[in-house]
Short mmCIF file of C-alpha atoms and ligand atoms in Angstrom, two decimals:
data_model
loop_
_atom_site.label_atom_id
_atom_site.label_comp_id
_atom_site.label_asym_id
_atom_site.label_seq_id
_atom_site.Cartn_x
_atom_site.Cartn_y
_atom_site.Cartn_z
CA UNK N 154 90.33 100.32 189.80
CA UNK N 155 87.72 98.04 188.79
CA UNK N 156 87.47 94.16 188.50
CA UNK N 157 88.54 93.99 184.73
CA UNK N 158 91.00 96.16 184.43
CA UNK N 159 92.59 94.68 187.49
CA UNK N 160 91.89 91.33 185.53
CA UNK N 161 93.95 93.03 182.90
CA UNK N 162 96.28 93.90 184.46
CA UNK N 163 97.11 91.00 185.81
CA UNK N 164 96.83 89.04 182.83
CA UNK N 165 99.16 90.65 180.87
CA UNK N 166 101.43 91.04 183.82
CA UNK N 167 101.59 87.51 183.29
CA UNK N 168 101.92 87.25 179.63
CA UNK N 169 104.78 90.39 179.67
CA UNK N 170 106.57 87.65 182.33
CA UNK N 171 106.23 84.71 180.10
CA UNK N 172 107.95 86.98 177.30
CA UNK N 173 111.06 88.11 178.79
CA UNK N 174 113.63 85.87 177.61
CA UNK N 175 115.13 84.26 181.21
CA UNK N 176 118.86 85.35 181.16
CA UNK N 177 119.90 81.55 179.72
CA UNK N 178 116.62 79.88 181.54
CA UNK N 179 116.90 76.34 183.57
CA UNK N 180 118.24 74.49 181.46
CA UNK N 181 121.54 76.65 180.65
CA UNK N 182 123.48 78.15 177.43
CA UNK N 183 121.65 76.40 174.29
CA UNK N 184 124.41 75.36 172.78
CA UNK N 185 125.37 72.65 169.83
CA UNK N 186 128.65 70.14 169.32
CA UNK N 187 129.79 68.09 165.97
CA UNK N 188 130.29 65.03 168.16
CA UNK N 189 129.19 63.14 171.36
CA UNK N 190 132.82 63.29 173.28
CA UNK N 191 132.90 67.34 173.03
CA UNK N 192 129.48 67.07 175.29
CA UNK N 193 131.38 65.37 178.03
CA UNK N 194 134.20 68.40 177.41
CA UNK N 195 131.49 71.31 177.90
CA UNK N 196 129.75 69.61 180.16
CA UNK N 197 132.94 69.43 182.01
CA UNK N 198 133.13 73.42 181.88
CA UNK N 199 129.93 74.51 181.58
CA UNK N 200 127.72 72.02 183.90
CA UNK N 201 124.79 72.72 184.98
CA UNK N 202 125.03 76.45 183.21
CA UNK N 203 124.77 74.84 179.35
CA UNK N 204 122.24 72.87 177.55
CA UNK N 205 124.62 70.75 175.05
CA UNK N 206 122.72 69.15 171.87
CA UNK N 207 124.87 66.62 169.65
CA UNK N 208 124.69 67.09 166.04
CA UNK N 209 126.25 63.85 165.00
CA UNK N 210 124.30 60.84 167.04
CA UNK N 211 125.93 57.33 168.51
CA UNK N 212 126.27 55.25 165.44
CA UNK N 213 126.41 57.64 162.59
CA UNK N 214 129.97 58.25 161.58
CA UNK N 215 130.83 61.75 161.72
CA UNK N 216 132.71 61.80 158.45
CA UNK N 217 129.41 61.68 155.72
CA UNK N 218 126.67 62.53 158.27
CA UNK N 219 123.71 64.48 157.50
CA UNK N 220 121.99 66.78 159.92
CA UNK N 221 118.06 66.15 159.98
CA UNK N 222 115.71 69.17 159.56
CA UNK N 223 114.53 68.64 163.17
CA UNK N 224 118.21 69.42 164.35
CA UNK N 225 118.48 72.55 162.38
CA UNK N 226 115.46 74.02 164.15
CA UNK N 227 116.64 72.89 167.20
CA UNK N 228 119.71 74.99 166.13
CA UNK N 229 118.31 77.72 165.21
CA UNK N 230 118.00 78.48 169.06
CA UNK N 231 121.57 77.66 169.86
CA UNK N 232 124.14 80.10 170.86
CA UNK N 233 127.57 78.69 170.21
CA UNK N 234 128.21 75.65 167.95
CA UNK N 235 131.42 74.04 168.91
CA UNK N 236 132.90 72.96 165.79
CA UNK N 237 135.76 70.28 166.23
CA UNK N 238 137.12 70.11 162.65
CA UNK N 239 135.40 66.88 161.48
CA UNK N 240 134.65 66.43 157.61
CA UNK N 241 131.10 66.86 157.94
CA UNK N 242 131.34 69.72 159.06
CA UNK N 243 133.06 71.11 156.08
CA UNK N 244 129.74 71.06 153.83
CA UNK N 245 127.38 71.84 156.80
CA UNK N 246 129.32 74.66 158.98
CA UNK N 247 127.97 77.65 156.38
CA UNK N 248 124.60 76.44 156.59
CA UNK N 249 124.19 76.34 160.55
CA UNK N 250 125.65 79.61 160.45
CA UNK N 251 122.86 81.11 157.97
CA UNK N 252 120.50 78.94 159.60
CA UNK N 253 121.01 81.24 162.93
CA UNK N 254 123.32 84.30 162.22
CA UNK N 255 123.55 85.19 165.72
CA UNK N 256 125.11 81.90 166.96
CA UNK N 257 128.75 82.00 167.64
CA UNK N 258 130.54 78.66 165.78
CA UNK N 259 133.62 78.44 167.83
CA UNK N 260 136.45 76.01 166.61
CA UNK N 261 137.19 74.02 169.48
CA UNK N 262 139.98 72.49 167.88
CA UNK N 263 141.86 76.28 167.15
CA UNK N 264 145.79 75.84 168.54
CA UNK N 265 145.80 72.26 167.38
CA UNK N 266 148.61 71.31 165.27
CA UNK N 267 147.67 68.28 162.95
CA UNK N 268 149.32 65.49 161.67
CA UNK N 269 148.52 64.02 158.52
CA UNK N 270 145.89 61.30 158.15
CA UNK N 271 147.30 58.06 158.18
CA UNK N 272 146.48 55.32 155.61
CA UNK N 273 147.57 51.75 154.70
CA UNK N 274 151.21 52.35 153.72
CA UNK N 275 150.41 49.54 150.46
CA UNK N 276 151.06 50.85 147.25
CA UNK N 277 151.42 49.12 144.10
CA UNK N 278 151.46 52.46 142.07
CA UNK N 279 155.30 53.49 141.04
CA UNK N 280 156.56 56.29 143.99
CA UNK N 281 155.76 59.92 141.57
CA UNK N 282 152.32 58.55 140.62
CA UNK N 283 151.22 57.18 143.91
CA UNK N 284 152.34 60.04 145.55
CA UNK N 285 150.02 62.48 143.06
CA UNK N 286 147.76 60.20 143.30
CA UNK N 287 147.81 60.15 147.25
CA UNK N 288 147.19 64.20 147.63
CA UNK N 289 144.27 64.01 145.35
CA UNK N 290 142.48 61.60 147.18
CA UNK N 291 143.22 62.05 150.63
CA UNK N 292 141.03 65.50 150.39
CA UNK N 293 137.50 63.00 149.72
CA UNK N 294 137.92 61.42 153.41
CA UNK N 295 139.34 63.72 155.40
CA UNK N 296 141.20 66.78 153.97
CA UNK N 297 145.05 66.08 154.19
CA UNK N 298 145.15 66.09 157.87
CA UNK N 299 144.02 64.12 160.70
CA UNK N 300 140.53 65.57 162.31
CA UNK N 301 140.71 63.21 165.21
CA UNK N 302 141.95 65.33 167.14
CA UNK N 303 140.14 64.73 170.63
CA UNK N 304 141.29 61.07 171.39
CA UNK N 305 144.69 62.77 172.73
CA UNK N 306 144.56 64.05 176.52
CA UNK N 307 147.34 66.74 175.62
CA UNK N 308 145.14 67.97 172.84
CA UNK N 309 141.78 67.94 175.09
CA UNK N 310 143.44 70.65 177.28
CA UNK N 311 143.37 73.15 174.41
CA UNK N 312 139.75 72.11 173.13
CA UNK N 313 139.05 72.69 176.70
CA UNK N 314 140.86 76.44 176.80
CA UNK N 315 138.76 77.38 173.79
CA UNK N 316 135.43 75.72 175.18
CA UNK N 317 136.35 77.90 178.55
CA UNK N 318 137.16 80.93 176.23
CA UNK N 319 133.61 80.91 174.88
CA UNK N 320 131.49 80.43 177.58
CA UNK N 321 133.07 83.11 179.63
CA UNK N 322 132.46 85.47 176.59
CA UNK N 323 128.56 84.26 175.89
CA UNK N 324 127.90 84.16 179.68
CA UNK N 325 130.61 86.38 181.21
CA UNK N 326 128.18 86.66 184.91
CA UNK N 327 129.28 82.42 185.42
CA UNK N 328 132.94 83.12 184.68
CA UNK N 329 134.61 82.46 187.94
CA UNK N 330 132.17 78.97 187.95
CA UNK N 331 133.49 77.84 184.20
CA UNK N 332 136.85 78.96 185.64
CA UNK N 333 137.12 76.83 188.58
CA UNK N 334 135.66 73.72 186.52
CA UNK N 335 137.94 74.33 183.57
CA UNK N 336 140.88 74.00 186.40
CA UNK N 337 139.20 70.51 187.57
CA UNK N 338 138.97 69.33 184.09
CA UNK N 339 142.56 70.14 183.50
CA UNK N 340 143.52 68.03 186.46
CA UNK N 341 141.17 64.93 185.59
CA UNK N 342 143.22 64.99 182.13
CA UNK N 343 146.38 65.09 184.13
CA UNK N 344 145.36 62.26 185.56
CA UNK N 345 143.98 60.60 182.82
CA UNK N 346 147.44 60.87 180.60
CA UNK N 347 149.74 59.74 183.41
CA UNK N 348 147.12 57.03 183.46
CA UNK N 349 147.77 56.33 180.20
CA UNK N 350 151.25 57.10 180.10
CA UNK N 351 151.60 53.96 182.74
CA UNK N 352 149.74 51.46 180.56
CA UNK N 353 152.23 51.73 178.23
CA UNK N 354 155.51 52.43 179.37
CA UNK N 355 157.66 49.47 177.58
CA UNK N 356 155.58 49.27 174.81
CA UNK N 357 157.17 52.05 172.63
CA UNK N 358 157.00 51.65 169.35
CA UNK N 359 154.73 48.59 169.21
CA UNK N 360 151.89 47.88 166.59
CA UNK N 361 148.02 47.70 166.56
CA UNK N 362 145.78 47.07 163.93
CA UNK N 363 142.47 49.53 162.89
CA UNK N 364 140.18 49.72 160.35
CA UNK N 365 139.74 53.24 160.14
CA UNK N 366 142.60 55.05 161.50
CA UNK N 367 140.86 57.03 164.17
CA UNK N 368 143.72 56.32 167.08
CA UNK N 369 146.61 58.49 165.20
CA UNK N 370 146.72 61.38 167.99
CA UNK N 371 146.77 58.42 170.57
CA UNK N 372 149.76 56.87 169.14
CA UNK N 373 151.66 59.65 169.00
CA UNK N 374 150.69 60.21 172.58
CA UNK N 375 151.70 56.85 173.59
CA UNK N 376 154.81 55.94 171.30
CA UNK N 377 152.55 53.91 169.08
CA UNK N 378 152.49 52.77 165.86
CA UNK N 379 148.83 52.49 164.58
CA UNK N 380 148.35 50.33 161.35
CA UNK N 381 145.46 50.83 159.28
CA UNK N 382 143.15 48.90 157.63
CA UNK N 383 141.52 51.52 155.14
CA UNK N 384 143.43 52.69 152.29
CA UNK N 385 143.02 56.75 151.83
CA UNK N 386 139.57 56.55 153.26
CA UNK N 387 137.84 53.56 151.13
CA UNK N 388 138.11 50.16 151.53
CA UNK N 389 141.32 47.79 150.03
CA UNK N 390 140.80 46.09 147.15
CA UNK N 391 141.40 42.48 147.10
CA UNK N 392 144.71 42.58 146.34
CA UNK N 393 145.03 45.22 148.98
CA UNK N 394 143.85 43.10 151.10
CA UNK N 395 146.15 40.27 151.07
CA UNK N 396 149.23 42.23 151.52
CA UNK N 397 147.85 43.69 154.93
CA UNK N 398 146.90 40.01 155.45
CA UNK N 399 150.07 39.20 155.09
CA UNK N 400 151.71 42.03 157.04
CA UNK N 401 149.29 40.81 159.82
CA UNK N 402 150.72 37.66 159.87
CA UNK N 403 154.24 38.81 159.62
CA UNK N 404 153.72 40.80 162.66
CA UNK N 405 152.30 38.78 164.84
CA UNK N 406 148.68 40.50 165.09
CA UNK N 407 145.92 39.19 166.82
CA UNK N 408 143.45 41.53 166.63
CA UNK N 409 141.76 44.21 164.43
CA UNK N 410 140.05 47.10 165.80
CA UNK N 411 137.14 48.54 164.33
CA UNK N 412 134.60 51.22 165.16
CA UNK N 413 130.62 50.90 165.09
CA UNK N 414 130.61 54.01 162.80
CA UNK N 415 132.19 51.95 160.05
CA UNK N 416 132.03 48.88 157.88
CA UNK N 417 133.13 45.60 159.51
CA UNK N 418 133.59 43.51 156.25
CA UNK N 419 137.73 43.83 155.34
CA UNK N 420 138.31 43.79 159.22
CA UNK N 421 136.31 40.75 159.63
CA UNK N 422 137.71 39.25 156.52
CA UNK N 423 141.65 40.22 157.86
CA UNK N 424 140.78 38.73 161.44
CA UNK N 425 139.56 35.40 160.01
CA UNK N 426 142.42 35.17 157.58
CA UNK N 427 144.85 35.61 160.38
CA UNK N 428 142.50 33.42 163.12
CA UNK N 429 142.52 36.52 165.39
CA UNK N 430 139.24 38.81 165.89
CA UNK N 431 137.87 42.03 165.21
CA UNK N 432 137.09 43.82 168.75
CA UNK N 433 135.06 47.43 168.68
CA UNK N 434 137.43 50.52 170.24
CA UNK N 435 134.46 53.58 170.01
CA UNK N 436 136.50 56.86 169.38
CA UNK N 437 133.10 58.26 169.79
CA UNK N 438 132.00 57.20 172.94
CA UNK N 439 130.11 59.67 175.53
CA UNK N 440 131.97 59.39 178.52
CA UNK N 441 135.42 60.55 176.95
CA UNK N 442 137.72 59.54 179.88
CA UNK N 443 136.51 56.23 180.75
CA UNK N 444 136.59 55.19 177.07
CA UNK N 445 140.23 55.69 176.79
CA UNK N 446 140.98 53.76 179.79
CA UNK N 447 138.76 51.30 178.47
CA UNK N 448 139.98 51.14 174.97
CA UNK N 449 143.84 51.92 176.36
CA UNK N 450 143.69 48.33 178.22
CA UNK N 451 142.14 46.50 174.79
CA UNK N 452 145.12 47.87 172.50
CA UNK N 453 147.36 47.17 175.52
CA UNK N 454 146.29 43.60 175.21
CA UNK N 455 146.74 43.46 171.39
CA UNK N 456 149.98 45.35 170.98
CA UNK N 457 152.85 43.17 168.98
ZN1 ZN Q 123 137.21 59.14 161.56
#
């Protein structure tokens, strides 16, 4: 064999190498969630064997957000998108998918069963209208139902069954690994809700205050009642506002929670009518389990 054909050979040796797709390569499954706390779930199941990209980023409110064009190429590589049920999703979901045909979307939020949305119980409307009135508006925010689905530990376990569900089936070779951490993610949120559970036993029934009512799963969870600020998904109108201003007073509350996603203005404008302050609870936030302890301990201290 002479020199250059050995060359060659070797050469494209090298380039036939650098074309075989590796079976998922270093960095894991290339795969794409709606929102920053479903990360921490895959992560949790997948490890190091996934490669998780987050469509909506910290600070942009998952509700109106718009993916950029660099995101949909990035995309076009996944091969799952984890879908969680969040109203941007409804106008973008068909796009990703003809974006990249071959990606799975997976709704990581199947098995759930929702509760409606909650908003500002005020209405000055007479009971038939207002309640019309209600149904047609409700679908601009959120749809009739409640997509917040993940800040409940009881409803993380079945996100995390269909997260497990999909990796085994894209990467069926790792399933005894997503397995094993799917069982030690299932005892962390054990943990986590008897946690929770603790913090507030004896407070059943009692009251906090949010702008945009992100904490309704938690309630429920925890025997709370969680009073928003918002009124079907927009801001109150003055005289809106007065009445929660006044139901604020009535009951005692201290303290208005808002997110970093959203508007501060009516919250800051309730908290300073009622000489209490607006305080930031993330529903958002990365690291999914220390948040709620985090968050659990600042409604703890404002419950009335
Ligand atoms: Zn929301």
């Amino acid at each position: 064999m002479n020199r250059l054909l050995a060359a060659a050979l070797f050469t494209s040796c090298f380039i036939g190498l650098a074309l075989i797709p590796p079976v998922f390569g270093a960095e894991g499954i290339p795969v794409f969630v709606s929102i920053l706390p479903q990360k921490y779930f895959v992560e949790k199941i997948g490890k190091e064997l996934v490669d998780v990209s987050v469509m909506v980023p910290p600070g942009a409110n998952p509700h109106i957000y718009e993916p950029k064009p660099n995101q949909m190429v990035r995309l076009s590589k996944a091969k799952i998108y984890f879908a969680i049920g969040i109203t941007f999703e409804d106008a973008w979901l068909h796009k990703f998918a003809s974006v990249n045909p071959k990606m799975r979307v997976v709704r990581s939020e199947a098995g759930i069963e929702k509760i409606h949305m909650q908003s500002h119980p005020i209405d000055e409307r007479p009971e038939d209208e207002a309640g019309h009135a209600a149904k047609a508006e409700h679908k601009d925010e959120h749809g009739t139902m409640d997509p917040h689905v993940w800040l409940s530990p009881q409803e993380v376990k079945i996100i995390a069954k269909n997260i497990l569900g999909a990796l085994v089936e894209a990467d069926p070779a790792n399933s005894a690994a997503y397995q094993e951490n799917h069982l030690r993610f299932l005892e962390e949120i054990e943990a986590l809700d008897s946690e929770l559970r603790n913090i507030f036993s004896g407070k059943k029934g009692m009251k906090f205050m949010v702008y945009h009512p992100s904490w309704g799963y938690f309630a429920r969870a925890y025997g709370l009642e969680q009073v928003p600020i918002e009124i079907e998904g927009k801001e109150p109108k003055p005289g809106q506002l007065k009445k929660i201003i006044e139901l604020a007073r009535k009951e005692g509350i201290k303290v208005i929670f808002v997110q970093p996603q959203f508007s501060v203005k009516s919250a800051e404008t309730v908290a300073k009518a009622i000489g209490g302050q607006a305080v930031f609870a993330d529903p958002l936030s990365f690291d999914w389990a220390k948040n709620l302890r985090e968050q659990s301990e600042k409604f703890k201290a404002a419950l009335k």
